[in-house]
CSV table of C-alpha atoms (C1' of nucleotides) in Angstrom, one decimal:
chain,number,residue,atom,x,y,z
A,1,MET,CA,-0.1,-0.1,0.6
A,2,GLU,CA,3.0,2.2,0.0
A,3,THR,CA,5.1,3.1,-2.7
A,4,GLU,CA,3.9,1.1,-5.7
A,5,GLU,CA,7.0,1.5,-8.2
A,6,PRO,CA,6.9,-1.8,-9.6
A,7,LYS,CA,10.0,-3.6,-8.1
A,8,LYS,CA,12.6,-1.1,-8.8
A,9,ARG,CA,15.8,-1.4,-6.8
A,10,MET,CA,16.5,1.1,-4.5
A,11,ARG,CA,19.5,2.9,-3.6
A,12,GLY,CA,20.4,2.6,0.3
A,13,SER,CA,19.7,6.0,1.4
A,14,VAL,CA,16.2,6.0,-0.3
A,15,ARG,CA,15.5,2.5,1.0
A,16,ARG,CA,16.2,3.5,4.6
A,17,ALA,CA,13.9,6.3,4.4
A,18,HIS,CA,11.2,4.0,3.3
A,19,ILE,CA,11.4,1.9,6.2
A,20,THR,CA,11.6,4.7,8.9
A,21,GLU,CA,8.6,5.3,6.9
A,22,ALA,CA,6.2,2.6,7.2
A,23,ALA,CA,8.3,1.5,11.3
A,24,LEU,CA,6.6,5.1,12.1
A,25,THR,CA,2.7,4.4,10.9
A,26,VAL,CA,3.3,0.9,12.3
A,27,PHE,CA,4.6,1.3,15.5
A,28,ALA,CA,2.6,4.7,16.0
A,29,ALA,CA,-0.7,2.3,15.5
A,30,ARG,CA,0.3,-0.6,16.7
A,31,GLY,CA,3.1,-0.1,19.4
A,32,TYR,CA,6.4,-1.4,20.3
A,33,HIS,CA,6.2,-4.7,21.7
A,34,ALA,CA,2.9,-5.4,19.6
A,35,THR,CA,4.2,-5.1,16.1
A,36,ALA,CA,6.4,-7.6,14.6
A,37,MET,CA,9.2,-6.5,11.8
A,38,GLU,CA,6.9,-8.6,9.1
A,39,GLU,CA,4.4,-5.6,9.6
A,40,ILE,CA,6.8,-2.9,8.8
A,41,ALA,CA,8.7,-4.8,5.8
A,42,THR,CA,5.4,-5.3,3.8
A,43,ALA,CA,4.6,-2.1,4.8
A,44,ALA,CA,7.7,-1.1,3.0
A,45,GLY,CA,7.6,-3.4,0.2
A,46,VAL,CA,10.1,-5.2,0.7
A,47,THR,CA,11.8,-8.2,3.4
A,48,ARG,CA,12.0,-8.8,6.6
A,49,SER,CA,15.8,-9.6,6.0
A,50,VAL,CA,16.2,-6.1,4.3
A,51,LEU,CA,15.0,-4.2,7.6
A,52,TYR,CA,18.4,-6.4,9.0
A,53,ASP,CA,20.8,-5.0,6.4
A,54,HIS,CA,19.9,-1.6,7.5
A,55,PHE,CA,19.2,-1.5,10.8
A,56,PRO,CA,20.8,-4.1,13.4
A,57,SER,CA,17.6,-4.5,15.8
A,58,LYS,CA,14.4,-3.8,15.8
A,59,ARG,CA,15.2,-1.7,19.0
A,60,VAL,CA,18.0,0.6,17.4
A,61,LEU,CA,14.9,1.3,14.8
A,62,LEU,CA,12.3,2.4,17.0
A,63,ILE,CA,15.4,4.7,18.4
A,64,THR,CA,15.9,5.7,15.0
A,65,VAL,CA,12.5,6.8,13.5
A,66,LEU,CA,11.9,8.4,17.2
A,67,GLN,CA,14.8,10.7,17.1
A,68,GLU,CA,14.4,11.4,13.5
A,69,GLN,CA,10.3,12.6,14.3
A,70,ASN,CA,11.9,14.6,17.2
A,71,ALA,CA,14.4,16.1,15.5
A,72,LEU,CA,11.8,17.4,12.9
A,73,LEU,CA,9.0,18.2,15.6
A,74,VAL,CA,11.6,20.5,17.4
A,75,GLU,CA,12.4,21.9,13.7
A,76,HIS,CA,8.8,22.1,13.3
A,77,ILE,CA,7.9,24.1,16.8
A,78,GLY,CA,11.2,26.3,16.1
A,79,ALA,CA,10.2,27.5,12.8
A,80,ARG,CA,7.1,29.7,14.0
A,81,ILE,CA,7.2,31.0,18.0
A,82,THR,CA,9.0,33.6,17.8
A,83,GLY,CA,10.3,34.0,21.1
A,84,SER,CA,9.1,38.0,21.6
A,85,GLY,CA,5.6,39.5,22.4
A,86,SER,CA,3.3,39.2,24.9
A,87,PRO,CA,3.6,35.6,27.6
A,88,GLY,CA,-0.1,35.2,26.3
A,89,GLN,CA,1.1,35.8,22.8
A,90,ARG,CA,3.9,33.0,23.0
A,91,LEU,CA,2.0,30.7,24.6
A,92,ARG,CA,-0.4,30.9,22.1
A,93,ALA,CA,2.0,30.4,19.2
A,94,THR,CA,3.4,27.4,20.9
A,95,LEU,CA,0.1,25.7,21.1
A,96,ASP,CA,-0.9,26.7,17.3
A,97,ALA,CA,2.5,25.0,16.6
A,98,TYR,CA,2.1,22.2,18.6
A,99,PHE,CA,-1.2,21.5,17.6
A,100,SER,CA,0.3,22.4,13.8
A,101,PHE,CA,1.8,19.7,14.1
A,102,ALA,CA,0.0,17.4,15.5
A,103,GLU,CA,-2.2,18.5,12.1
A,104,HIS,CA,0.7,17.8,10.2
A,105,ARG,CA,2.8,14.7,11.5
A,106,PRO,CA,-0.4,12.5,13.0
A,107,MET,CA,1.6,9.4,13.3
A,108,ALA,CA,4.6,11.6,14.8
A,109,ARG,CA,2.7,12.6,17.9
A,110,ARG,CA,1.3,9.4,18.3
A,111,LEU,CA,4.7,7.4,18.2
A,112,LEU,CA,6.4,10.6,20.4
A,113,PHE,CA,3.6,11.0,23.1
A,114,ASP,CA,1.4,8.7,23.4
A,115,HIS,CA,2.9,5.5,24.2
A,116,THR,CA,4.4,4.5,28.0
A,117,ASP,CA,4.8,0.8,27.8
A,118,GLU,CA,8.3,-0.3,26.2
A,119,ASN,CA,10.4,-1.5,28.7
A,120,ASP,CA,13.5,-1.3,27.3
A,121,PRO,CA,15.8,1.0,29.4
A,122,GLU,CA,17.8,2.2,26.4
A,123,ILE,CA,14.6,3.3,24.9
A,124,LYS,CA,13.5,4.5,28.5
A,125,ALA,CA,16.2,6.8,28.4
A,126,VAL,CA,15.9,8.1,24.8
A,127,ARG,CA,12.2,8.6,25.4
A,128,TRP,CA,13.1,10.6,28.7
A,129,GLY,CA,15.5,12.8,27.0
A,130,ILE,CA,12.7,13.7,24.5
A,131,ARG,CA,10.5,14.7,27.6
A,132,GLU,CA,13.1,16.3,29.8
A,133,THR,CA,14.5,19.2,26.8
A,134,ARG,CA,10.6,19.8,26.1
A,135,THR,CA,9.7,20.8,29.9
A,136,ARG,CA,13.0,22.3,30.1
A,137,ALA,CA,12.0,24.9,26.8
A,138,VAL,CA,8.6,25.1,27.9
A,139,ALA,CA,9.9,26.3,32.0
A,140,VAL,CA,11.7,28.6,30.1
A,141,MET,CA,9.5,30.2,27.9
A,142,LEU,CA,6.9,30.6,30.5
A,143,ALA,CA,9.2,31.5,33.6
A,144,ARG,CA,8.2,35.2,34.1
A,145,ASP,CA,4.9,33.9,34.5
A,146,LEU,CA,4.9,31.0,36.8
A,147,SER,CA,7.3,33.7,39.0
A,148,ARG,CA,4.5,35.8,39.4
A,149,LEU,CA,2.2,33.1,39.9
A,150,GLY,CA,4.4,32.4,43.0
A,151,PHE,CA,6.1,29.6,41.4
A,152,ASP,CA,9.6,29.9,41.9
A,153,ALA,CA,11.5,28.2,38.9
A,154,GLU,CA,13.8,26.1,40.2
A,155,THR,CA,11.3,24.1,42.8
A,156,GLU,CA,9.4,21.2,41.8
A,157,ILE,CA,6.2,22.0,42.1
A,158,ALA,CA,6.9,24.6,38.8
A,159,GLN,CA,7.8,21.6,37.3
A,160,ALA,CA,4.5,20.2,37.6
A,161,VAL,CA,2.9,22.8,36.6
A,162,VAL,CA,5.4,22.7,33.2
A,163,GLU,CA,3.9,19.0,33.3
A,164,LEU,CA,0.9,19.9,33.7
A,165,LEU,CA,0.8,21.9,30.7
A,166,LEU,CA,2.2,19.6,28.4
A,167,SER,CA,-0.3,16.7,29.2
A,168,SER,CA,-3.2,19.0,28.9
A,169,THR,CA,-1.5,19.8,25.1
A,170,ASP,CA,-1.0,16.1,24.8
A,171,GLY,CA,-4.3,15.6,25.7
A,172,LEU,CA,-6.0,17.4,23.8
A,173,ALA,CA,-4.0,17.0,20.3
A,174,GLN,CA,-5.0,13.5,21.0
A,175,TRP,CA,-8.4,14.3,21.4
A,176,TRP,CA,-8.4,16.3,18.3
A,177,ALA,CA,-7.1,13.2,16.4
A,178,ARG,CA,-10.4,11.8,17.1
A,179,HIS,CA,-12.2,14.9,16.3
A,180,PRO,CA,-10.5,16.4,13.1
A,181,SER,CA,-13.9,17.9,12.3
A,182,VAL,CA,-12.6,21.0,14.7
A,183,PRO,CA,-10.7,24.0,12.7
A,184,ARG,CA,-7.5,24.0,14.5
A,185,GLU,CA,-7.8,27.8,15.7
A,186,GLU,CA,-10.5,26.6,18.3
A,187,LEU,CA,-8.8,24.2,19.4
A,188,VAL,CA,-6.2,26.8,19.8
A,189,ASN,CA,-8.7,29.4,21.7
A,190,ALA,CA,-10.3,26.5,23.4
A,191,ALA,CA,-7.1,25.9,25.4
A,192,MET,CA,-6.4,29.6,25.9
A,193,ARG,CA,-9.5,30.3,27.7
A,194,VAL,CA,-8.9,27.4,30.0
A,195,LEU,CA,-5.0,27.4,30.4
A,196,TRP,CA,-4.6,31.0,30.2
A,197,ASN,CA,-7.6,32.7,31.8
A,198,GLY,CA,-8.4,29.9,33.9
A,199,LEU,CA,-12.1,27.8,34.2
A,200,SER,CA,-13.2,30.9,36.9
A,201,GLN,CA,-13.3,33.4,34.5
A,202,VAL,CA,-16.4,35.2,32.8
A,203,THR,CA,-16.2,35.2,29.6
A,204,GLU,CA,-13.0,37.4,28.4
A,205,PRO,CA,-10.9,37.7,25.3
A,206,ASP,CA,-7.7,37.0,25.5
A,207,PRO,CA,-4.4,38.0,24.5
A,208,ARG,CA,-4.0,37.7,20.4
B,1,MET,CA,8.4,-11.2,47.7
B,2,GLU,CA,4.1,-11.5,48.1
B,3,THR,CA,2.3,-14.0,50.7
B,4,GLU,CA,5.6,-15.3,52.2
B,5,GLU,CA,2.7,-18.4,53.8
B,6,PRO,CA,5.1,-21.2,53.8
B,7,LYS,CA,3.3,-23.7,50.9
B,8,LYS,CA,0.1,-23.3,52.4
B,9,ARG,CA,-2.8,-24.0,49.5
B,10,MET,CA,-5.5,-21.3,49.8
B,11,ARG,CA,-8.9,-21.3,48.8
B,12,GLY,CA,-10.2,-20.2,45.6
B,13,SER,CA,-11.5,-16.7,46.3
B,14,VAL,CA,-9.1,-16.1,47.9
B,15,ARG,CA,-6.1,-17.0,45.3
B,16,ARG,CA,-7.8,-15.4,42.7
B,17,ALA,CA,-7.8,-12.0,44.8
B,18,HIS,CA,-3.8,-12.9,45.1
B,19,ILE,CA,-3.6,-13.3,41.5
B,20,THR,CA,-5.5,-9.9,40.8
B,21,GLU,CA,-3.0,-7.9,43.3
B,22,ALA,CA,-0.2,-9.8,41.3
B,23,ALA,CA,-1.6,-9.0,38.1
B,24,LEU,CA,-2.4,-5.3,38.5
B,25,THR,CA,1.4,-4.5,39.6
B,26,VAL,CA,2.7,-7.0,36.8
B,27,PHE,CA,0.7,-5.3,34.2
B,28,ALA,CA,1.1,-2.0,35.4
B,29,ALA,CA,5.0,-2.3,35.2
B,30,ARG,CA,5.5,-3.9,31.8
B,31,GLY,CA,2.8,-3.2,29.8
B,32,TYR,CA,0.1,-5.9,28.6
B,33,HIS,CA,2.3,-7.4,25.2
B,34,ALA,CA,5.6,-6.8,27.8
B,35,THR,CA,4.6,-9.6,31.1
B,36,ALA,CA,4.4,-12.7,30.6
B,37,MET,CA,1.9,-15.3,32.6
B,38,GLU,CA,5.0,-16.5,33.9
B,39,GLU,CA,5.9,-13.0,36.0
B,40,ILE,CA,2.3,-12.7,37.3
B,41,ALA,CA,2.5,-16.6,38.4
B,42,THR,CA,5.5,-16.5,40.1
B,43,ALA,CA,4.8,-12.6,42.0
B,44,ALA,CA,1.7,-14.7,42.5
B,45,GLY,CA,3.5,-17.0,44.4
B,46,VAL,CA,2.3,-20.0,42.2
B,47,THR,CA,2.8,-21.5,39.2
B,48,ARG,CA,1.3,-20.6,35.6
B,49,SER,CA,-1.3,-23.3,35.1
B,50,VAL,CA,-2.9,-21.9,38.4
B,51,LEU,CA,-3.4,-18.4,35.9
B,52,TYR,CA,-5.3,-21.0,34.0
B,53,ASP,CA,-7.5,-22.8,36.4
B,54,HIS,CA,-8.9,-19.3,37.5
B,55,PHE,CA,-8.7,-17.7,34.3
B,56,PRO,CA,-9.3,-18.5,31.0
B,57,SER,CA,-6.6,-16.1,29.1
B,58,LYS,CA,-4.1,-13.2,29.6
B,59,ARG,CA,-7.1,-11.2,28.1
B,60,VAL,CA,-10.0,-11.7,30.2
B,61,LEU,CA,-7.5,-11.3,33.1
B,62,LEU,CA,-6.4,-8.3,32.3
B,63,ILE,CA,-9.9,-6.8,31.8
B,64,THR,CA,-11.0,-8.1,35.3
B,65,VAL,CA,-8.2,-6.4,37.1
B,66,LEU,CA,-9.4,-3.2,34.4
B,67,GLN,CA,-12.2,-3.5,35.9
B,68,GLU,CA,-11.9,-4.5,38.9
B,69,GLN,CA,-9.5,-0.8,39.8
B,70,ASN,CA,-11.9,0.9,38.3
B,71,ALA,CA,-14.5,0.3,40.1
B,72,LEU,CA,-12.6,1.1,43.3
B,73,LEU,CA,-11.8,4.6,41.4
B,74,VAL,CA,-15.1,5.2,41.2
B,75,GLU,CA,-16.4,4.3,44.5
B,76,HIS,CA,-12.6,6.5,46.0
B,77,ILE,CA,-14.0,9.4,44.8
B,78,GLY,CA,-17.5,9.5,44.9
B,79,ALA,CA,-17.0,8.9,48.6
B,80,ARG,CA,-15.4,11.9,48.6
B,81,ILE,CA,-16.8,14.8,47.0
B,82,THR,CA,-20.2,16.3,47.9
B,83,GLY,CA,-21.5,17.4,44.2
B,84,SER,CA,-22.3,20.5,46.3
B,85,GLY,CA,-21.1,23.6,47.3
B,86,SER,CA,-19.8,26.6,44.7
B,87,PRO,CA,-17.7,25.1,41.2
B,88,GLY,CA,-14.4,25.9,42.0
B,89,GLN,CA,-14.9,24.3,45.6
B,90,ARG,CA,-16.1,20.8,43.3
B,91,LEU,CA,-13.8,21.0,41.1
B,92,ARG,CA,-11.2,21.2,43.6
B,93,ALA,CA,-13.1,17.7,45.7
B,94,THR,CA,-12.6,16.6,42.6
B,95,LEU,CA,-8.9,16.8,42.0
B,96,ASP,CA,-7.7,16.1,45.5
B,97,ALA,CA,-9.8,13.1,45.6
B,98,TYR,CA,-8.3,11.4,42.6
B,99,PHE,CA,-4.4,12.3,43.7
B,100,SER,CA,-5.6,10.6,46.9
B,101,PHE,CA,-6.4,7.8,45.2
B,102,ALA,CA,-3.3,8.1,42.3
B,103,GLU,CA,-1.3,8.4,46.0
B,104,HIS,CA,-3.0,5.4,48.1
B,105,ARG,CA,-3.2,3.0,44.8
B,106,PRO,CA,-0.2,4.5,42.8
B,107,MET,CA,-0.4,0.6,40.4
B,108,ALA,CA,-3.8,1.5,39.7
B,109,ARG,CA,-3.7,4.2,37.8
B,110,ARG,CA,-0.8,3.5,36.0
B,111,LEU,CA,-2.9,0.5,35.0
B,112,LEU,CA,-6.3,2.4,34.2
B,113,PHE,CA,-4.2,5.7,32.4
B,114,ASP,CA,-1.2,4.9,31.2
B,115,HIS,CA,-1.4,2.7,28.7
B,116,THR,CA,-2.3,3.0,25.5
B,117,ASP,CA,-0.6,0.1,23.6
B,118,GLU,CA,-3.1,-2.7,23.9
B,119,ASN,CA,-4.1,-3.5,19.9
B,120,ASP,CA,-6.8,-6.1,21.3
B,121,PRO,CA,-10.3,-4.5,20.4
B,122,GLU,CA,-12.1,-5.9,23.0
B,123,ILE,CA,-9.7,-4.8,25.4
B,124,LYS,CA,-9.8,-1.2,23.6
B,125,ALA,CA,-13.7,-1.7,24.0
B,126,VAL,CA,-13.2,-2.0,28.0
B,127,ARG,CA,-10.6,1.2,28.0
B,128,TRP,CA,-12.6,3.4,26.3
B,129,GLY,CA,-16.2,2.1,27.9
B,130,ILE,CA,-13.9,3.5,31.7
B,131,ARG,CA,-12.6,6.8,29.5
B,132,GLU,CA,-15.8,7.2,28.7
B,133,THR,CA,-17.7,7.2,31.8
B,134,ARG,CA,-15.4,10.0,33.1
B,135,THR,CA,-15.3,12.6,30.6
B,136,ARG,CA,-19.2,12.3,30.9
B,137,ALA,CA,-19.4,12.3,34.7
B,138,VAL,CA,-16.7,15.3,34.7
B,139,ALA,CA,-19.1,16.8,31.8
B,140,VAL,CA,-21.5,17.4,34.1
B,141,MET,CA,-19.8,18.3,36.8
B,142,LEU,CA,-18.7,21.4,35.5
B,143,ALA,CA,-22.1,22.0,33.1
B,144,ARG,CA,-22.4,25.4,34.2
B,145,ASP,CA,-19.0,26.7,34.1
B,146,LEU,CA,-18.3,25.7,31.2
B,147,SER,CA,-21.3,27.5,29.8
B,148,ARG,CA,-20.5,29.7,31.6
B,149,LEU,CA,-17.1,30.5,29.4
B,150,GLY,CA,-19.0,30.4,26.2
B,151,PHE,CA,-18.8,25.9,26.0
B,152,ASP,CA,-22.2,24.9,25.1
B,153,ALA,CA,-22.1,21.2,27.4
B,154,GLU,CA,-23.1,19.6,24.0
B,155,THR,CA,-20.5,20.8,21.9
B,156,GLU,CA,-17.8,19.0,20.8
B,157,ILE,CA,-15.1,21.7,21.7
B,158,ALA,CA,-17.0,21.5,24.8
B,159,GLN,CA,-15.8,17.4,25.3
B,160,ALA,CA,-12.6,18.9,24.5
B,161,VAL,CA,-11.7,21.4,27.4
B,162,VAL,CA,-12.9,18.4,29.6
B,163,GLU,CA,-10.4,16.1,28.2
B,164,LEU,CA,-8.0,19.0,28.9
B,165,LEU,CA,-8.6,19.1,32.5
B,166,LEU,CA,-8.5,14.9,32.7
B,167,SER,CA,-5.2,14.7,30.9
B,168,SER,CA,-4.1,17.5,32.8
B,169,THR,CA,-5.0,15.7,35.6
B,170,ASP,CA,-3.5,12.2,34.7
B,171,GLY,CA,-0.4,14.1,33.9
B,172,LEU,CA,0.2,15.8,37.3
B,173,ALA,CA,-0.4,12.1,38.7
B,174,GLN,CA,1.9,10.5,36.7
B,175,TRP,CA,4.3,13.8,37.8
B,176,TRP,CA,3.9,13.2,41.6
B,177,ALA,CA,5.1,9.3,40.9
B,178,ARG,CA,8.3,11.0,39.8
B,179,HIS,CA,8.6,13.4,43.0
B,180,PRO,CA,6.7,12.1,46.1
B,181,SER,CA,8.0,14.3,48.2
B,182,VAL,CA,5.6,16.9,47.4
B,183,PRO,CA,2.7,17.4,49.7
B,184,ARG,CA,-0.8,16.1,48.0
B,185,GLU,CA,-2.0,19.4,49.1
B,186,GLU,CA,0.6,21.8,47.4
B,187,LEU,CA,-0.3,19.2,44.2
B,188,VAL,CA,-3.8,20.6,44.3
B,189,ASN,CA,-3.0,23.6,45.0
B,190,ALA,CA,-1.1,24.4,42.2
B,191,ALA,CA,-3.7,22.9,39.9
B,192,MET,CA,-6.3,24.9,40.9
B,193,ARG,CA,-4.3,28.2,40.5
B,194,VAL,CA,-3.4,26.8,36.9
B,195,LEU,CA,-7.1,25.8,35.6
B,196,TRP,CA,-9.1,27.4,37.7
B,197,ASN,CA,-7.2,30.8,37.9
B,198,GLY,CA,-5.8,30.3,34.7
B,199,LEU,CA,-1.6,31.4,34.1
B,200,SER,CA,-2.8,35.2,33.2
B,201,GLN,CA,-3.6,35.6,36.8
B,202,VAL,CA,-1.7,38.4,38.3
B,203,THR,CA,-1.7,40.5,41.5
B,204,GLU,CA,-1.1,43.4,40.4
B,205,PRO,CA,-2.2,44.2,36.4
B,206,ASP,CA,1.7,44.3,34.8
B,207,PRO,CA,2.1,48.6,34.7
B,208,ARG,CA,4.8,47.5,31.5
C,1,DG,C1',-11.2,-42.2,59.5
C,2,DT,C1',-12.0,-41.6,54.8
C,3,DC,C1',-13.6,-39.9,51.2
C,4,DA,C1',-14.8,-36.3,47.1
C,5,DT,C1',-13.6,-31.8,46.1
C,6,DA,C1',-10.7,-28.5,44.2
C,7,DA,C1',-6.1,-26.6,44.4
C,8,DC,C1',-1.9,-27.2,42.7
C,9,DC,C1',2.4,-28.1,39.5
C,10,DG,C1',5.2,-30.0,35.2
C,11,DA,C1',5.6,-31.2,30.7
C,12,DC,C1',4.2,-30.5,25.6
C,13,DG,C1',2.4,-28.6,21.5
C,14,DA,C1',1.6,-25.4,18.4
C,15,DG,C1',2.9,-20.4,16.9
C,16,DG,C1',4.9,-16.5,16.4
C,17,DA,C1',8.6,-13.8,16.5
C,18,DT,C1',13.7,-12.2,16.2
C,19,DG,C1',18.0,-12.0,14.4
C,20,DT,C1',21.5,-14.8,11.0
C,21,DC,C1',23.9,-16.3,6.8
C,22,DG,C1',24.6,-17.2,2.2
C,23,DG,C1',23.1,-17.1,-2.5
C,24,DT,C1',21.2,-14.4,-6.4
C,25,DT,C1',20.8,-10.6,-9.6
C,26,DA,C1',20.1,-5.5,-11.1
C,27,DT,C1',22.9,-1.3,-10.8
C,28,DG,C1',26.5,1.7,-12.6
C,29,DG,C1',31.8,2.8,-12.6
C,30,DG,C1',35.4,2.1,-15.8
D,1,DC,C1',30.8,-5.2,-22.5
D,2,DC,C1',31.9,-6.8,-17.6
D,3,DC,C1',32.1,-6.9,-13.2
D,4,DA,C1',32.7,-5.4,-8.6
D,5,DT,C1',29.2,-3.5,-5.4
D,6,DA,C1',25.6,-3.7,-2.8
D,7,DA,C1',20.4,-4.2,-2.6
D,8,DC,C1',17.4,-7.5,-2.1
D,9,DC,C1',15.3,-12.1,-0.6
D,10,DG,C1',14.7,-18.0,1.6
D,11,DA,C1',14.9,-20.8,4.9
D,12,DC,C1',16.7,-21.8,9.4
D,13,DA,C1',17.9,-22.2,14.3
D,14,DT,C1',16.3,-20.4,18.4
D,15,DC,C1',13.7,-18.4,21.8
D,16,DC,C1',10.0,-17.0,24.3
D,17,DT,C1',5.3,-17.3,25.3
D,18,DC,C1',0.5,-19.0,25.2
D,19,DG,C1',-3.2,-22.4,26.2
D,20,DT,C1',-3.6,-27.8,27.8
D,21,DC,C1',-3.7,-31.7,29.8
D,22,DG,C1',-3.2,-35.4,33.1
D,23,DG,C1',-1.7,-35.8,37.4
D,24,DT,C1',-0.7,-35.5,42.6
D,25,DT,C1',-1.8,-34.2,47.3
D,26,DA,C1',-4.1,-30.8,50.6
D,27,DT,C1',-8.5,-30.0,52.8
D,28,DG,C1',-12.9,-30.0,54.9
D,29,DA,C1',-17.7,-32.4,55.2
D,30,DC,C1',-19.3,-36.4,57.1
DNA sequence: GTCATAACCGACGAGGATGTCGGTTATGGG
DNA sequence: CCCATAACCGACATCCTCGTCGGTTATGAC
């Protein structure tokens, strides 16, 4: 169901790209343990052996895809947040950037953030590194606002607040994947109204 | 490492309870596909065959544990939220109840909400049912506040907001599991300050 | 005490997955 | 045209896990 170029032999790097692409979708759909290398192979239009010509094991294949897609995410986000503007504007821009990524690469989002099942220590380490950089980036972005709220940016509880923001955003993206008809802007607005203004607020426009 | 009663033979129902207890911890720790029945068996101080004397398959063992623990959760939450009081008080009480559950039964929380890997349709259905009842309950609880914010309780976007609340709470609980030294009340306070008051809240409007 | 019940176990069969190895054939440079 | 390289494949060996089956022995009722 992938590239239908009939039986042509590909250059190594190209084949590699096809394999990682296939691995992304299958891993995202089934999870690590439940996916067989066979599935990835057929999805890439190739035999299982070929996977082992390019990657030494299932584990490093996953890790490769993970880091690859995370790099794309970082690039995607970085390309569309300015770093300037009011705190509210920056938060809004970041939310929009993340949802935009979720919209354009739904499988990548799933693979990166939906699963928690892998028990392999090496994989766990990679995942943890990715999460760590995310929380740090957000903590830096919101340092001023957090301290204004009484959370010293270095305390544990400030970290918790960052975690709250990240998980809520992920959760929203997850929900969006099941209700794709909602336009992105509406989603951003909803998130801003809760996270920025709070549930107690009577309808009051948010920073635009 | 479980019951050290030396080699005594147990009554069926008791053994069943021990097995589901063991299954809870192992499933929560490793995930569904990665756990072998052997691990559960030894954790329950018994041989694999005994599991099959009590449960027809690995799948229904998981489902049983899932529903069992969910029932406990519902009971736990229901026992300590009143339904009366101001919306803010109700939200606070619910958050506190959920974190209390996470504190007393960390494995149950993990099993119920951390994993997304199972591909089995039957398991998925059970999970979805659990999630569904949760979101519905929260939607009812916050219906008034949501409409005050401009979210009609029946619209899709209101559902999204509920999802945001749930995932943020789960995320916070997950973080708490990694930082257990923080007292529960502080966690509740942090969650309330963000979700109820919003990040924009200032004691004094920013002069600049 | 004795005896039926039921809790428990060891071993087996079948299926499926990972990773390896040697062979085959397209491809592109000389 | 020729040939070395490398892309590709089929088959195998090994390991692991689920679920089954027949047998053994503790336990509680009588």
